XYZ file of C-alpha atoms in Angstrom:
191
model
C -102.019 10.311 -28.268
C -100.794 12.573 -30.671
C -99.472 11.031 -34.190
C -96.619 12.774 -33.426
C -95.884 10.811 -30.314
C -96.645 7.159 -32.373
C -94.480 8.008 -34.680
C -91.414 8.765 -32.867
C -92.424 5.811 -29.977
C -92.337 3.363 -33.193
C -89.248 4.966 -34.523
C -87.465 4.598 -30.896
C -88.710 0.882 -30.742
C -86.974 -0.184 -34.232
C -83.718 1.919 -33.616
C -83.438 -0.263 -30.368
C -84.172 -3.055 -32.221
C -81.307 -2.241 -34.595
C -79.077 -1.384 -31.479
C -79.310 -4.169 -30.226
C -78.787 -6.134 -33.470
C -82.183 -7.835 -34.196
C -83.135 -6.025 -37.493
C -80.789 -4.046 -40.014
C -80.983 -0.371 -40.034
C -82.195 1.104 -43.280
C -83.471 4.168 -44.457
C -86.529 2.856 -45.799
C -87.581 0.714 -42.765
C -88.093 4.484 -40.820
C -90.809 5.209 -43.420
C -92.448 1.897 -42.861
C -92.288 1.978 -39.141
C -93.723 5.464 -39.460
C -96.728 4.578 -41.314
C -97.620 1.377 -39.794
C -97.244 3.427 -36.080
C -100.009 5.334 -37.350
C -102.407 2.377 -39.343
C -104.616 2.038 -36.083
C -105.884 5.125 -36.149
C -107.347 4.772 -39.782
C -110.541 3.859 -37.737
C -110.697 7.992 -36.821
C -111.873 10.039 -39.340
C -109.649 13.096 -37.969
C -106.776 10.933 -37.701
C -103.595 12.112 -39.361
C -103.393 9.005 -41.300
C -106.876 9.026 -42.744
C -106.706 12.218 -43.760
C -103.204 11.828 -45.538
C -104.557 8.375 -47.180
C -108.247 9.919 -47.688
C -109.763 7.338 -45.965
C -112.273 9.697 -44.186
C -115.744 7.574 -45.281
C -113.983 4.353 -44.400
C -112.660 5.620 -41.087
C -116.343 7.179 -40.513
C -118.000 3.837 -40.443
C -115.687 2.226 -38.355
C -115.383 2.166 -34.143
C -112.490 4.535 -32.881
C -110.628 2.271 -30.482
C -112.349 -0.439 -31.682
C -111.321 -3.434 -33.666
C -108.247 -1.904 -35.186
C -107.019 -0.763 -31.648
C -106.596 -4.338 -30.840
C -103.613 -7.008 -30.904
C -105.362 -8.942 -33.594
C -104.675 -6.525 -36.880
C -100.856 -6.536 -35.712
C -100.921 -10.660 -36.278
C -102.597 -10.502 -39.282
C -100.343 -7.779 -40.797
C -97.209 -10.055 -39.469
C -99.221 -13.268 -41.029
C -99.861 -11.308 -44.288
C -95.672 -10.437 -43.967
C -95.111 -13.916 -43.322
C -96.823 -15.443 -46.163
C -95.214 -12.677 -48.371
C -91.781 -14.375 -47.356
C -93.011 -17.442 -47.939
C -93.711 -16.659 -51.308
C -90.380 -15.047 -51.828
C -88.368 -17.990 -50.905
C -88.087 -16.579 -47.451
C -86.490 -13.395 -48.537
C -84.741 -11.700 -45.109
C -86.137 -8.433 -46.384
C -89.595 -9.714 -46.140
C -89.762 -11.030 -42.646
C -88.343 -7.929 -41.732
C -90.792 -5.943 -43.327
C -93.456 -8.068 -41.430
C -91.858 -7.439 -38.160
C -91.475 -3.626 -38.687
C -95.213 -3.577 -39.458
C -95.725 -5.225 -36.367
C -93.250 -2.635 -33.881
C -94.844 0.265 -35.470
C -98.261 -1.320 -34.815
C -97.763 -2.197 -31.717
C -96.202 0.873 -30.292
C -99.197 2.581 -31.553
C -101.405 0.046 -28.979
C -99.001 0.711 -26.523
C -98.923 4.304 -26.453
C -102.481 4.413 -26.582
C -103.144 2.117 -23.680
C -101.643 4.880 -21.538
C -104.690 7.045 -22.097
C -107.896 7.025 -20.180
C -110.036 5.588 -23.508
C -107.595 3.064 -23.553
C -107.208 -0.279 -25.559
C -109.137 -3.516 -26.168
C -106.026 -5.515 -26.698
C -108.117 -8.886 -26.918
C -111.121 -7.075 -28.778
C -113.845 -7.012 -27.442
C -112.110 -7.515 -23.904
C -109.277 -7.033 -21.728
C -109.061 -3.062 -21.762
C -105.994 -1.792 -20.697
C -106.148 1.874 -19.518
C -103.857 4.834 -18.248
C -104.310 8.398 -16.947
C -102.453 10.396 -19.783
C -104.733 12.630 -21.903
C -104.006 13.679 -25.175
C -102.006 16.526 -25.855
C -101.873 16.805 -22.137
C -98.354 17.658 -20.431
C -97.789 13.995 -19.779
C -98.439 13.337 -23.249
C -95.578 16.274 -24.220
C -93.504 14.733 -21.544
C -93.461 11.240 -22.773
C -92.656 12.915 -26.555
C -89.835 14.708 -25.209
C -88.453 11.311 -23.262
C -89.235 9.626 -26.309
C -87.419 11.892 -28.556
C -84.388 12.508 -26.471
C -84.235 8.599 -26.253
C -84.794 8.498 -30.083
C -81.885 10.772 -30.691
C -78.929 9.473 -28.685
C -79.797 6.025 -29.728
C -79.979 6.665 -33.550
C -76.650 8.738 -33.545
C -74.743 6.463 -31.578
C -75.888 3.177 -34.101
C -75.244 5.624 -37.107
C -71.554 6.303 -35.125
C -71.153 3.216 -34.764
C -71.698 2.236 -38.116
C -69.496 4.840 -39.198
C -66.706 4.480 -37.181
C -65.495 0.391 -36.828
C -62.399 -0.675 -37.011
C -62.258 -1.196 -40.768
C -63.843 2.312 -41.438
C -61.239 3.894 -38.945
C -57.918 2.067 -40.922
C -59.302 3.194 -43.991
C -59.998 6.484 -43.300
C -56.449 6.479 -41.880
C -55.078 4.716 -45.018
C -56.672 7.483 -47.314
C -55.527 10.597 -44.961
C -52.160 9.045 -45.350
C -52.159 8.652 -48.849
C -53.120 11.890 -49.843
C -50.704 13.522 -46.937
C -48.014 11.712 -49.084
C -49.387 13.384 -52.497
C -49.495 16.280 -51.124
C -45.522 16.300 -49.817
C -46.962 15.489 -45.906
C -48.412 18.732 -45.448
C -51.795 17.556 -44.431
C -51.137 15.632 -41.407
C -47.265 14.992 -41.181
C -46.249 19.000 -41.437
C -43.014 19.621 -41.997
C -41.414 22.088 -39.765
């Protein structure tokens, strides 16, 4: 798949996460998502990843699809997380660092095990395969499901954020205390 596609498939997965109330939305946590959605390809030397972290010699003498594009990195990034927290007292910021490492990891396997090269999700067994080629129009269709997904979900939790109760009575509260300075002309116009 295209980086493209991992990144936006990782950035759906943590803005449903938020949605539905399992992790915090933050600005930040987009940019780690991002990256991490895009860690297992490090093992590619013309990977978009390798080239931005000029990792080329590294990613030449590893295995595309090997190692890397297995379920085992993902629980030692969320073990290196965890131990992180540990050491911070169990900081909540910590753990959820470790789990966004972990979604944008594992959307990357995901995605990828939809293509005909597929995944070794138990390295060195248990390939899981699909039929969609890179860059292909199945590829382009599952970005544009993925991005249309991506979009209504993050407005509506950034809506929602916005506009609770409390948000709405104070935005009220404020609109009727400058109407007032102003002699009511803003929203109480006299005729």
């Amino acid at each position: 798949m295209m980086w493209v596609t991992h990144v936006v498939f990782g950035l759906l997965l943590y803005i449903i996460a938020v949605h539905l109330g399992f992790l915090p939305y933050e600005t930040s946590y987009f940019v780690i998502v991002g990256i991490a959605s895009l860690i297992p390809d490090i093992d590619h030397p013309g990977s978009k990843i390798s080239k931005l972290l000029r990792l080329k010699k590294i990613s030449e003498k590893l295995t595309h699809r090997g190692f890397l594009h297995s379920a085992y990195p993902a629980l030692l990034l969320f073990l290196g997380a965890y131990l992180l927290a540990c050491y911070s007292g169990f900081s909540e910021k910590a753990i959820t660092v470790g789990v966004l490492l972990v979604i944008g990891y594992v959307s990357h396997l995901v995605l990828d095990s939809l293509n005909p090269t597929g995944v070794k999700w138990i390295y060195p067994r248990a390939k899981v395969r699909g039929p969609i080629k890179t860059g292909s129009y199945g590829e382009l269709a599952i970005l544009f499901i993925v991005s249309y997904a991506l979009s209504i979900l993050f407005f509506s939790s950034v809506l929602r954020m916005l506009i609770n109760k409390d948000t709405l009575l104070m935005a009220l509260g404020i609109s009727i205390i400058i109407s007032a300075a102003m002699g009511g002309e803003v929203i109480f116009r006299r005729s």
